[in-house]
Amino acid sequence: MRFRFGELVVFAVFLFAAAVAVIVVVPQEQATAQQGFTSTRWGPLSPADRDFLVKVRWAGLWEIPAGRWAQERSTNEKVKIAGNHLMVDHAKLDEAVRAEAAALGVLLPNEPNPDQQRWLGEMSNATGAQFDQIFADRLRAAHGKVFATVAAIRAGTRNERIRAFAAEANVVVMKHMRVLEETGLVDYSALPVPQV
């Protein structure tokens, strides 16, 4: 009888553990689905992950033409160098983001967002030193904003593909901030003050 009693105790413990698992795990899965997560074979894809891919695509849609214009409209060699880096790096990053989005089922935009269109409009009417200043200020400010987004995604995503892509994007953003700062034209007083 003791052996059978022991079996009953083990069985009861198993049932209790299973019940706890159902109570604890199932509501979390439902909450995850309600928060806009989608399941992928690389882990859950969050709304922030999808937004990150959209922002990377938007970056390429305005930074590639801005970089090309730097080659045509600037007389400053450092601005031309920065523009070339933006143009070349974003062409590669744009190809990569389109591949990531296709693999993860994320729709991407095909035009810059309204702010980016406005910044391109400012640049399209400028040449020489005026172009250089607009180029350095708008692009450095934009990279500062996206840097925080990339870091947050890299630190918190649950998706393996997004994590790897965010690490790649982070390297590009850091490089672009550096080459823009090397122009000597960035107005640091116009950049947002970091929050504590």
Coordinates of N, CA and C in Angstrom, one line a residue:
M1 N 0.8 -1.2 0.0 CA 0.0 0.0 0.0 C 0.8 1.3 0.0
R2 N 2.0 1.2 0.7 CA 2.8 2.4 0.7 C 3.3 2.8 -0.7
F3 N 3.6 1.8 -1.5 CA 4.1 2.1 -2.8 C 3.0 2.8 -3.6
R4 N 1.8 2.3 -3.5 CA 0.7 2.9 -4.2 C 0.3 4.3 -3.7
F5 N 0.4 4.5 -2.4 CA 0.2 5.8 -1.8 C 1.3 6.8 -2.3
G6 N 2.5 6.3 -2.4 CA 3.6 7.1 -3.0 C 3.3 7.5 -4.4
E7 N 2.8 6.6 -5.2 CA 2.5 6.9 -6.6 C 1.4 7.9 -6.6
L8 N 0.4 7.8 -5.7 CA -0.7 8.8 -5.7 C -0.2 10.2 -5.3
V9 N 0.8 10.3 -4.4 CA 1.4 11.5 -4.0 C 2.1 12.2 -5.2
V10 N 2.9 11.4 -5.9 CA 3.7 11.8 -7.1 C 2.7 12.3 -8.2
F11 N 1.6 11.5 -8.4 CA 0.6 11.9 -9.4 C -0.1 13.2 -9.0
A12 N -0.4 13.4 -7.7 CA -1.0 14.6 -7.2 C -0.1 15.8 -7.4
V13 N 1.1 15.6 -7.1 CA 2.1 16.7 -7.3 C 2.2 17.1 -8.7
F14 N 2.2 16.1 -9.6 CA 2.3 16.4 -11.1 C 1.1 17.2 -11.5
L15 N -0.1 16.7 -11.1 CA -1.3 17.4 -11.5 C -1.3 18.9 -10.9
F16 N -0.9 19.1 -9.7 CA -0.8 20.4 -9.2 C 0.1 21.3 -10.0
A17 N 1.3 20.7 -10.4 CA 2.3 21.5 -11.2 C 1.7 21.8 -12.5
A18 N 1.0 20.9 -13.1 CA 0.4 21.1 -14.4 C -0.7 22.2 -14.3
A19 N -1.5 22.2 -13.3 CA -2.5 23.2 -13.1 C -1.9 24.6 -12.9
V20 N -0.8 24.6 -12.1 CA -0.1 25.9 -12.0 C 0.4 26.4 -13.3
A21 N 1.0 25.5 -14.1 CA 1.6 25.9 -15.4 C 0.5 26.5 -16.3
V22 N -0.7 25.8 -16.3 CA -1.7 26.3 -17.1 C -2.2 27.7 -16.7
I23 N -2.4 27.8 -15.4 CA -2.8 29.1 -14.8 C -1.8 30.2 -15.1
V24 N -0.5 29.9 -15.0 CA 0.5 31.0 -15.1 C 0.9 31.2 -16.5
V25 N 1.1 30.2 -17.3 CA 1.6 30.3 -18.7 C 0.5 30.8 -19.7
V26 N -0.6 30.2 -19.7 CA -1.6 30.5 -20.7 C -2.0 32.0 -20.6
P27 N -2.3 32.6 -19.4 CA -2.6 34.0 -19.5 C -1.5 34.9 -20.0
Q28 N -0.2 34.5 -19.8 CA 0.9 35.3 -20.3 C 0.9 35.2 -21.8
E29 N 0.6 34.0 -22.4 CA 0.6 33.9 -23.8 C -0.5 34.7 -24.4
Q30 N -1.7 34.7 -23.7 CA -2.8 35.5 -24.2 C -2.5 37.0 -24.1
A31 N -1.8 37.4 -23.0 CA -1.5 38.8 -22.8 C -0.5 39.2 -23.9
T32 N 0.5 38.3 -24.2 CA 1.5 38.6 -25.3 C 0.8 38.8 -26.6
A33 N -0.2 38.0 -26.9 CA -0.9 38.1 -28.2 C -1.7 39.4 -28.2
Q34 N -2.3 39.8 -27.0 CA -3.1 41.0 -26.9 C -2.2 42.2 -27.0
Q35 N -1.0 42.2 -26.7 CA -0.1 43.3 -26.8 C 0.5 43.5 -28.2
G36 N 0.1 42.7 -29.1 CA 0.5 42.9 -30.5 C 1.7 42.1 -30.9
F37 N 2.2 41.1 -30.0 CA 3.3 40.3 -30.4 C 2.8 39.2 -31.4
T38 N 3.7 38.9 -32.3 CA 3.4 37.7 -33.2 C 4.5 36.7 -33.0
S39 N 4.1 35.5 -33.2 CA 5.1 34.4 -33.0 C 5.9 34.2 -34.3
T40 N 7.2 34.0 -34.2 CA 8.0 33.7 -35.4 C 8.9 32.6 -34.9
R41 N 9.6 31.9 -35.8 CA 10.5 30.8 -35.4 C 11.8 31.4 -34.7
W42 N 12.0 32.7 -34.8 CA 13.1 33.4 -34.1 C 12.7 34.0 -32.8
G43 N 11.5 33.8 -32.4 CA 11.0 34.3 -31.1 C 9.9 35.3 -31.4
P44 N 9.3 35.8 -30.3 CA 8.2 36.8 -30.5 C 8.6 38.1 -31.1
L45 N 7.8 38.6 -32.0 CA 8.1 39.9 -32.7 C 7.1 40.9 -32.1
S46 N 7.7 41.9 -31.5 CA 6.8 42.9 -30.8 C 6.5 44.1 -31.7
P47 N 5.5 44.9 -31.3 CA 5.2 46.1 -32.1 C 6.5 47.0 -32.2
A48 N 7.3 47.1 -31.2 CA 8.5 47.9 -31.2 C 9.5 47.3 -32.2
D49 N 9.6 46.0 -32.3 CA 10.5 45.4 -33.3 C 10.0 45.8 -34.7
R50 N 8.7 45.7 -35.0 CA 8.2 46.1 -36.3 C 8.5 47.5 -36.6
D51 N 8.3 48.4 -35.6 CA 8.5 49.8 -35.7 C 10.0 50.1 -36.0
F52 N 10.9 49.3 -35.4 CA 12.3 49.5 -35.6 C 12.6 49.2 -37.1
L53 N 12.1 48.2 -37.6 CA 12.3 47.9 -39.1 C 11.8 49.0 -40.0
V54 N 10.7 49.5 -39.6 CA 10.1 50.6 -40.4 C 11.1 51.9 -40.3
K55 N 11.5 52.2 -39.1 CA 12.4 53.3 -38.9 C 13.8 53.2 -39.7
V56 N 14.3 51.9 -39.7 CA 15.5 51.7 -40.5 C 15.3 51.9 -41.9
R57 N 14.1 51.4 -42.4 CA 13.8 51.6 -43.8 C 13.6 53.1 -44.1
W58 N 12.9 53.9 -43.3 CA 12.7 55.3 -43.5 C 14.1 56.0 -43.5
A59 N 15.0 55.6 -42.6 CA 16.3 56.2 -42.6 C 17.0 56.1 -44.0
G60 N 17.0 55.0 -44.6 CA 17.6 54.8 -45.9 C 16.9 55.6 -47.0
L61 N 15.6 55.8 -46.9 CA 14.8 56.5 -47.9 C 15.1 58.0 -48.0
W62 N 15.7 58.5 -46.9 CA 16.1 59.9 -47.0 C 17.6 60.1 -46.9
E63 N 18.3 59.2 -46.2 CA 19.7 59.4 -46.1 C 20.5 59.1 -47.3
I64 N 20.0 58.1 -48.1 CA 20.7 57.8 -49.4 C 20.7 59.0 -50.3
P65 N 19.5 59.7 -50.5 CA 19.5 60.8 -51.4 C 20.3 62.0 -50.8
A66 N 20.2 62.2 -49.4 CA 21.0 63.2 -48.8 C 22.5 63.0 -49.0
G67 N 22.9 61.8 -48.9 CA 24.3 61.5 -49.1 C 24.7 61.7 -50.5
R68 N 23.9 61.4 -51.5 CA 24.2 61.6 -52.9 C 24.2 63.2 -53.2
W69 N 23.3 63.9 -52.6 CA 23.4 65.4 -52.7 C 24.6 66.0 -52.1
A70 N 25.1 65.4 -51.1 CA 26.4 65.9 -50.5 C 27.5 65.8 -51.5
Q71 N 27.5 64.8 -52.3 CA 28.5 64.7 -53.4 C 28.4 65.8 -54.4
E72 N 27.1 66.2 -54.7 CA 26.8 67.1 -55.8 C 26.8 68.6 -55.3
R73 N 26.4 68.9 -54.1 CA 26.1 70.2 -53.7 C 27.1 70.8 -52.7
S74 N 28.0 70.0 -52.1 CA 28.9 70.5 -51.1 C 30.3 70.8 -51.7
T75 N 30.9 71.7 -51.2 CA 32.3 72.0 -51.6 C 33.3 71.6 -50.4
N76 N 32.7 71.1 -49.3 CA 33.5 70.7 -48.2 C 33.8 69.2 -48.3
E77 N 35.1 68.9 -48.3 CA 35.5 67.5 -48.5 C 35.0 66.5 -47.4
K78 N 34.9 67.1 -46.1 CA 34.5 66.2 -45.0 C 33.0 65.9 -45.1
V79 N 32.2 66.9 -45.6 CA 30.8 66.6 -45.9 C 30.6 65.6 -47.0
K80 N 31.4 65.7 -48.0 CA 31.3 64.7 -49.1 C 31.7 63.3 -48.6
I81 N 32.7 63.2 -47.7 CA 33.1 61.9 -47.1 C 31.9 61.4 -46.3
A82 N 31.3 62.2 -45.4 CA 30.2 61.8 -44.6 C 29.0 61.3 -45.5
G83 N 28.8 62.1 -46.5 CA 27.7 61.8 -47.4 C 27.9 60.4 -48.1
N84 N 29.1 60.2 -48.5 CA 29.4 58.9 -49.1 C 29.2 57.7 -48.2
H85 N 29.7 57.9 -46.9 CA 29.4 56.8 -45.9 C 27.9 56.6 -45.8
L86 N 27.1 57.6 -45.6 CA 25.7 57.5 -45.5 C 25.1 56.8 -46.7
M87 N 25.5 57.2 -47.9 CA 24.9 56.6 -49.1 C 25.3 55.1 -49.2
V88 N 26.5 54.8 -49.0 CA 27.0 53.4 -49.2 C 26.4 52.5 -48.1
D89 N 26.5 53.0 -46.8 CA 26.1 52.1 -45.7 C 24.6 51.9 -45.7
H90 N 23.8 53.0 -46.0 CA 22.4 52.8 -46.0 C 21.9 52.0 -47.2
A91 N 22.6 52.0 -48.3 CA 22.2 51.1 -49.4 C 22.3 49.6 -48.9
K92 N 23.4 49.3 -48.2 CA 23.6 47.9 -47.6 C 22.5 47.7 -46.6
L93 N 22.3 48.6 -45.7 CA 21.4 48.4 -44.6 C 20.0 48.3 -45.1
D94 N 19.7 49.1 -46.2 CA 18.3 49.0 -46.8 C 18.1 47.7 -47.4
E95 N 19.1 47.1 -48.0 CA 18.9 45.7 -48.6 C 18.7 44.7 -47.4
A96 N 19.4 44.9 -46.3 CA 19.3 44.0 -45.2 C 17.9 44.2 -44.5
V97 N 17.4 45.4 -44.3 CA 16.1 45.6 -43.6 C 15.0 45.0 -44.5
R98 N 15.1 45.1 -45.8 CA 14.1 44.6 -46.6 C 14.0 43.0 -46.5
A99 N 15.2 42.4 -46.4 CA 15.3 41.0 -46.2 C 14.7 40.6 -44.9
E100 N 15.1 41.3 -43.8 CA 14.5 41.0 -42.5 C 13.0 41.2 -42.4
A101 N 12.5 42.2 -43.0 CA 11.1 42.5 -43.0 C 10.4 41.4 -43.8
A102 N 10.9 40.9 -44.9 CA 10.3 39.9 -45.7 C 10.2 38.6 -44.9
A103 N 11.3 38.3 -44.2 CA 11.4 37.0 -43.4 C 10.4 37.1 -42.2
L104 N 10.2 38.3 -41.7 CA 9.3 38.4 -40.5 C 7.9 38.9 -40.8
G105 N 7.6 39.1 -42.1 CA 6.3 39.5 -42.5 C 5.9 40.9 -42.1
V106 N 6.9 41.8 -42.2 CA 6.6 43.2 -41.8 C 6.6 44.1 -43.1
L107 N 5.5 44.9 -43.2 CA 5.4 45.8 -44.3 C 6.2 47.0 -44.1
L108 N 6.9 47.4 -45.1 CA 7.8 48.6 -45.0 C 7.3 49.7 -45.9
P109 N 7.6 51.0 -45.5 CA 7.2 52.1 -46.3 C 8.1 52.2 -47.6
N110 N 7.6 53.0 -48.6 CA 8.4 53.2 -49.8 C 8.7 54.7 -50.0
E111 N 8.4 55.5 -49.0 CA 8.7 57.0 -49.1 C 9.1 57.4 -47.7
P112 N 10.0 58.5 -47.7 CA 10.4 59.0 -46.4 C 9.1 59.6 -45.6
N113 N 9.3 59.6 -44.3 CA 8.1 60.2 -43.5 C 8.0 61.7 -43.7
P114 N 7.0 62.3 -43.2 CA 6.8 63.8 -43.5 C 8.0 64.6 -43.0
D115 N 8.5 64.3 -41.8 CA 9.7 65.1 -41.3 C 10.9 65.0 -42.3
Q116 N 11.1 63.7 -42.7 CA 12.3 63.5 -43.6 C 12.1 64.2 -44.9
Q117 N 10.8 64.2 -45.4 CA 10.5 64.9 -46.7 C 10.8 66.4 -46.5
R118 N 10.5 66.9 -45.3 CA 10.7 68.3 -45.1 C 12.2 68.6 -45.1
W119 N 13.0 67.7 -44.4 CA 14.4 67.9 -44.3 C 15.1 67.8 -45.7
L120 N 14.6 66.9 -46.5 CA 15.1 66.8 -47.9 C 14.7 68.0 -48.7
G121 N 13.5 68.6 -48.4 CA 13.1 69.8 -49.1 C 14.1 71.0 -48.7
E122 N 14.4 71.1 -47.4 CA 15.4 72.1 -47.0 C 16.7 71.9 -47.8
M123 N 17.2 70.7 -47.9 CA 18.5 70.4 -48.5 C 18.4 70.7 -50.0
S124 N 17.2 70.4 -50.6 CA 17.1 70.5 -52.1 C 17.3 71.9 -52.6
N125 N 17.0 72.9 -51.7 CA 17.1 74.3 -52.1 C 18.4 74.9 -51.7
A126 N 19.3 74.1 -51.2 CA 20.6 74.7 -50.7 C 21.8 74.2 -51.4
T127 N 22.8 75.0 -51.4 CA 24.1 74.5 -52.0 C 25.2 75.1 -51.1
G128 N 26.5 74.6 -51.3 CA 27.6 75.1 -50.6 C 27.5 75.0 -49.1
A129 N 27.9 76.1 -48.4 CA 28.0 76.1 -46.9 C 26.6 76.0 -46.3
Q130 N 25.6 76.5 -47.0 CA 24.2 76.4 -46.4 C 23.8 75.0 -46.5
F131 N 24.0 74.3 -47.6 CA 23.7 72.8 -47.7 C 24.5 72.1 -46.6
D132 N 25.8 72.4 -46.4 CA 26.6 71.6 -45.5 C 26.1 71.7 -44.1
Q133 N 25.6 72.9 -43.7 CA 25.1 73.1 -42.3 C 23.8 72.3 -42.1
I134 N 22.9 72.5 -43.1 CA 21.6 71.7 -43.0 C 21.9 70.2 -42.9
F135 N 22.7 69.8 -43.8 CA 23.1 68.3 -43.9 C 23.6 67.8 -42.5
A136 N 24.6 68.5 -42.0 CA 25.2 68.1 -40.7 C 24.2 68.1 -39.6
D137 N 23.5 69.2 -39.5 CA 22.6 69.4 -38.3 C 21.4 68.4 -38.4
R138 N 20.7 68.3 -39.5 CA 19.6 67.4 -39.6 C 20.0 65.9 -39.5
L139 N 21.1 65.5 -40.1 CA 21.4 64.1 -40.1 C 22.0 63.7 -38.7
R140 N 22.8 64.6 -38.1 CA 23.3 64.3 -36.8 C 22.2 64.2 -35.7
A141 N 21.2 65.1 -35.8 CA 20.1 65.0 -34.9 C 19.3 63.8 -35.1
A142 N 19.1 63.4 -36.3 CA 18.3 62.2 -36.6 C 19.0 60.9 -36.1
H143 N 20.3 60.9 -36.3 CA 21.1 59.7 -35.8 C 21.1 59.6 -34.3
G144 N 21.1 60.8 -33.6 CA 21.0 60.8 -32.2 C 19.7 60.2 -31.7
K145 N 18.6 60.5 -32.4 CA 17.3 60.0 -32.0 C 17.2 58.5 -32.3
V146 N 17.6 58.1 -33.4 CA 17.5 56.6 -33.8 C 18.5 55.8 -33.0
F147 N 19.6 56.4 -32.5 CA 20.5 55.6 -31.7 C 19.9 55.1 -30.4
A148 N 19.0 55.9 -29.8 CA 18.3 55.5 -28.6 C 17.3 54.4 -28.9
T149 N 16.7 54.5 -30.0 CA 15.7 53.4 -30.5 C 16.4 52.1 -30.7
V150 N 17.5 52.2 -31.4 CA 18.3 50.9 -31.8 C 18.8 50.3 -30.5
A151 N 19.3 51.1 -29.6 CA 19.8 50.5 -28.3 C 18.7 49.9 -27.5
A152 N 17.6 50.5 -27.5 CA 16.4 49.9 -26.7 C 16.0 48.6 -27.3
I153 N 15.9 48.5 -28.6 CA 15.5 47.3 -29.3 C 16.5 46.2 -29.1
R154 N 17.8 46.6 -29.2 CA 18.9 45.6 -29.0 C 18.9 45.0 -27.6
A155 N 18.6 45.9 -26.7 CA 18.6 45.5 -25.3 C 17.4 44.7 -24.9
G156 N 16.3 44.9 -25.5 CA 15.0 44.3 -25.0 C 14.3 43.4 -25.9
T157 N 14.7 43.2 -27.2 CA 13.9 42.4 -28.1 C 13.9 40.9 -27.6
R158 N 12.9 40.2 -27.9 CA 12.8 38.8 -27.7 C 13.1 38.0 -28.9
N159 N 13.3 38.7 -30.1 CA 13.5 38.0 -31.4 C 14.9 38.0 -31.8
E160 N 15.4 36.8 -32.1 CA 16.8 36.6 -32.4 C 17.2 37.4 -33.6
R161 N 16.4 37.4 -34.7 CA 16.8 38.1 -35.9 C 16.8 39.6 -35.7
I162 N 15.9 40.1 -34.9 CA 15.8 41.5 -34.6 C 17.1 41.9 -33.8
R163 N 17.4 41.1 -32.8 CA 18.6 41.3 -32.0 C 19.8 41.4 -32.8
A164 N 20.1 40.5 -33.7 CA 21.3 40.5 -34.6 C 21.2 41.7 -35.5
F165 N 20.1 42.1 -36.1 CA 20.0 43.2 -37.0 C 20.2 44.5 -36.2
A166 N 19.6 44.6 -35.0 CA 19.8 45.8 -34.2 C 21.3 46.0 -33.9
A167 N 22.0 45.0 -33.7 CA 23.5 45.1 -33.4 C 24.2 45.6 -34.6
E168 N 23.8 45.1 -35.8 CA 24.4 45.6 -37.1 C 24.0 47.1 -37.3
A169 N 22.8 47.5 -37.1 CA 22.3 48.8 -37.3 C 23.0 49.8 -36.3
N170 N 23.3 49.3 -35.1 CA 23.9 50.1 -34.0 C 25.3 50.5 -34.5
V171 N 26.0 49.6 -35.1 CA 27.4 49.9 -35.6 C 27.3 51.0 -36.7
V172 N 26.3 50.9 -37.6 CA 26.2 51.9 -38.6 C 25.8 53.3 -38.1
V173 N 24.9 53.3 -37.1 CA 24.5 54.6 -36.5 C 25.7 55.3 -35.8
M174 N 26.4 54.5 -35.1 CA 27.6 55.1 -34.4 C 28.6 55.6 -35.4
K175 N 28.8 54.9 -36.4 CA 29.8 55.4 -37.4 C 29.3 56.7 -38.1
H176 N 28.0 56.7 -38.4 CA 27.5 57.9 -39.0 C 27.5 59.1 -38.1
M177 N 27.2 58.9 -36.8 CA 27.3 60.1 -35.9 C 28.8 60.6 -35.9
R178 N 29.7 59.7 -35.9 CA 31.2 60.0 -35.9 C 31.5 60.8 -37.1
V179 N 31.2 60.3 -38.3 CA 31.6 61.0 -39.5 C 30.9 62.3 -39.7
L180 N 29.7 62.4 -39.2 CA 29.0 63.7 -39.2 C 29.6 64.7 -38.3
E181 N 30.0 64.3 -37.1 CA 30.7 65.1 -36.2 C 32.1 65.5 -36.7
E182 N 32.7 64.7 -37.5 CA 34.1 65.0 -38.0 C 34.0 66.1 -39.1
T183 N 32.8 66.4 -39.6 CA 32.7 67.6 -40.5 C 33.0 68.9 -39.8
G184 N 32.9 68.9 -38.5 CA 33.1 70.1 -37.7 C 32.0 71.1 -37.8
L185 N 30.8 70.7 -38.3 CA 29.7 71.6 -38.5 C 28.5 71.3 -37.6
V186 N 28.5 70.2 -36.8 CA 27.4 69.9 -36.0 C 27.2 71.0 -34.9
D187 N 26.0 71.5 -34.8 CA 25.6 72.4 -33.7 C 25.2 71.6 -32.5
Y188 N 26.1 71.3 -31.6 CA 25.7 70.5 -30.4 C 24.7 71.2 -29.5
S189 N 24.7 72.5 -29.5 CA 23.7 73.2 -28.7 C 22.2 73.0 -29.2
A190 N 22.1 72.5 -30.4 CA 20.7 72.3 -31.0 C 20.3 70.9 -30.7
L191 N 21.2 70.0 -30.2 CA 20.8 68.6 -30.0 C 20.0 68.5 -28.7
P192 N 19.1 67.6 -28.5 CA 18.4 67.4 -27.3 C 19.3 67.1 -26.1
V193 N 19.0 67.7 -24.9 CA 19.7 67.4 -23.7 C 19.4 66.0 -23.2
P194 N 20.4 65.2 -22.9 CA 20.1 63.8 -22.5 C 19.3 63.8 -21.2
Q195 N 18.3 62.9 -21.1 CA 17.5 62.8 -19.9 C 18.2 61.8 -18.9
V196 N 18.1 62.1 -17.6 CA 18.7 61.3 -16.5 C 17.7 60.2 -16.2

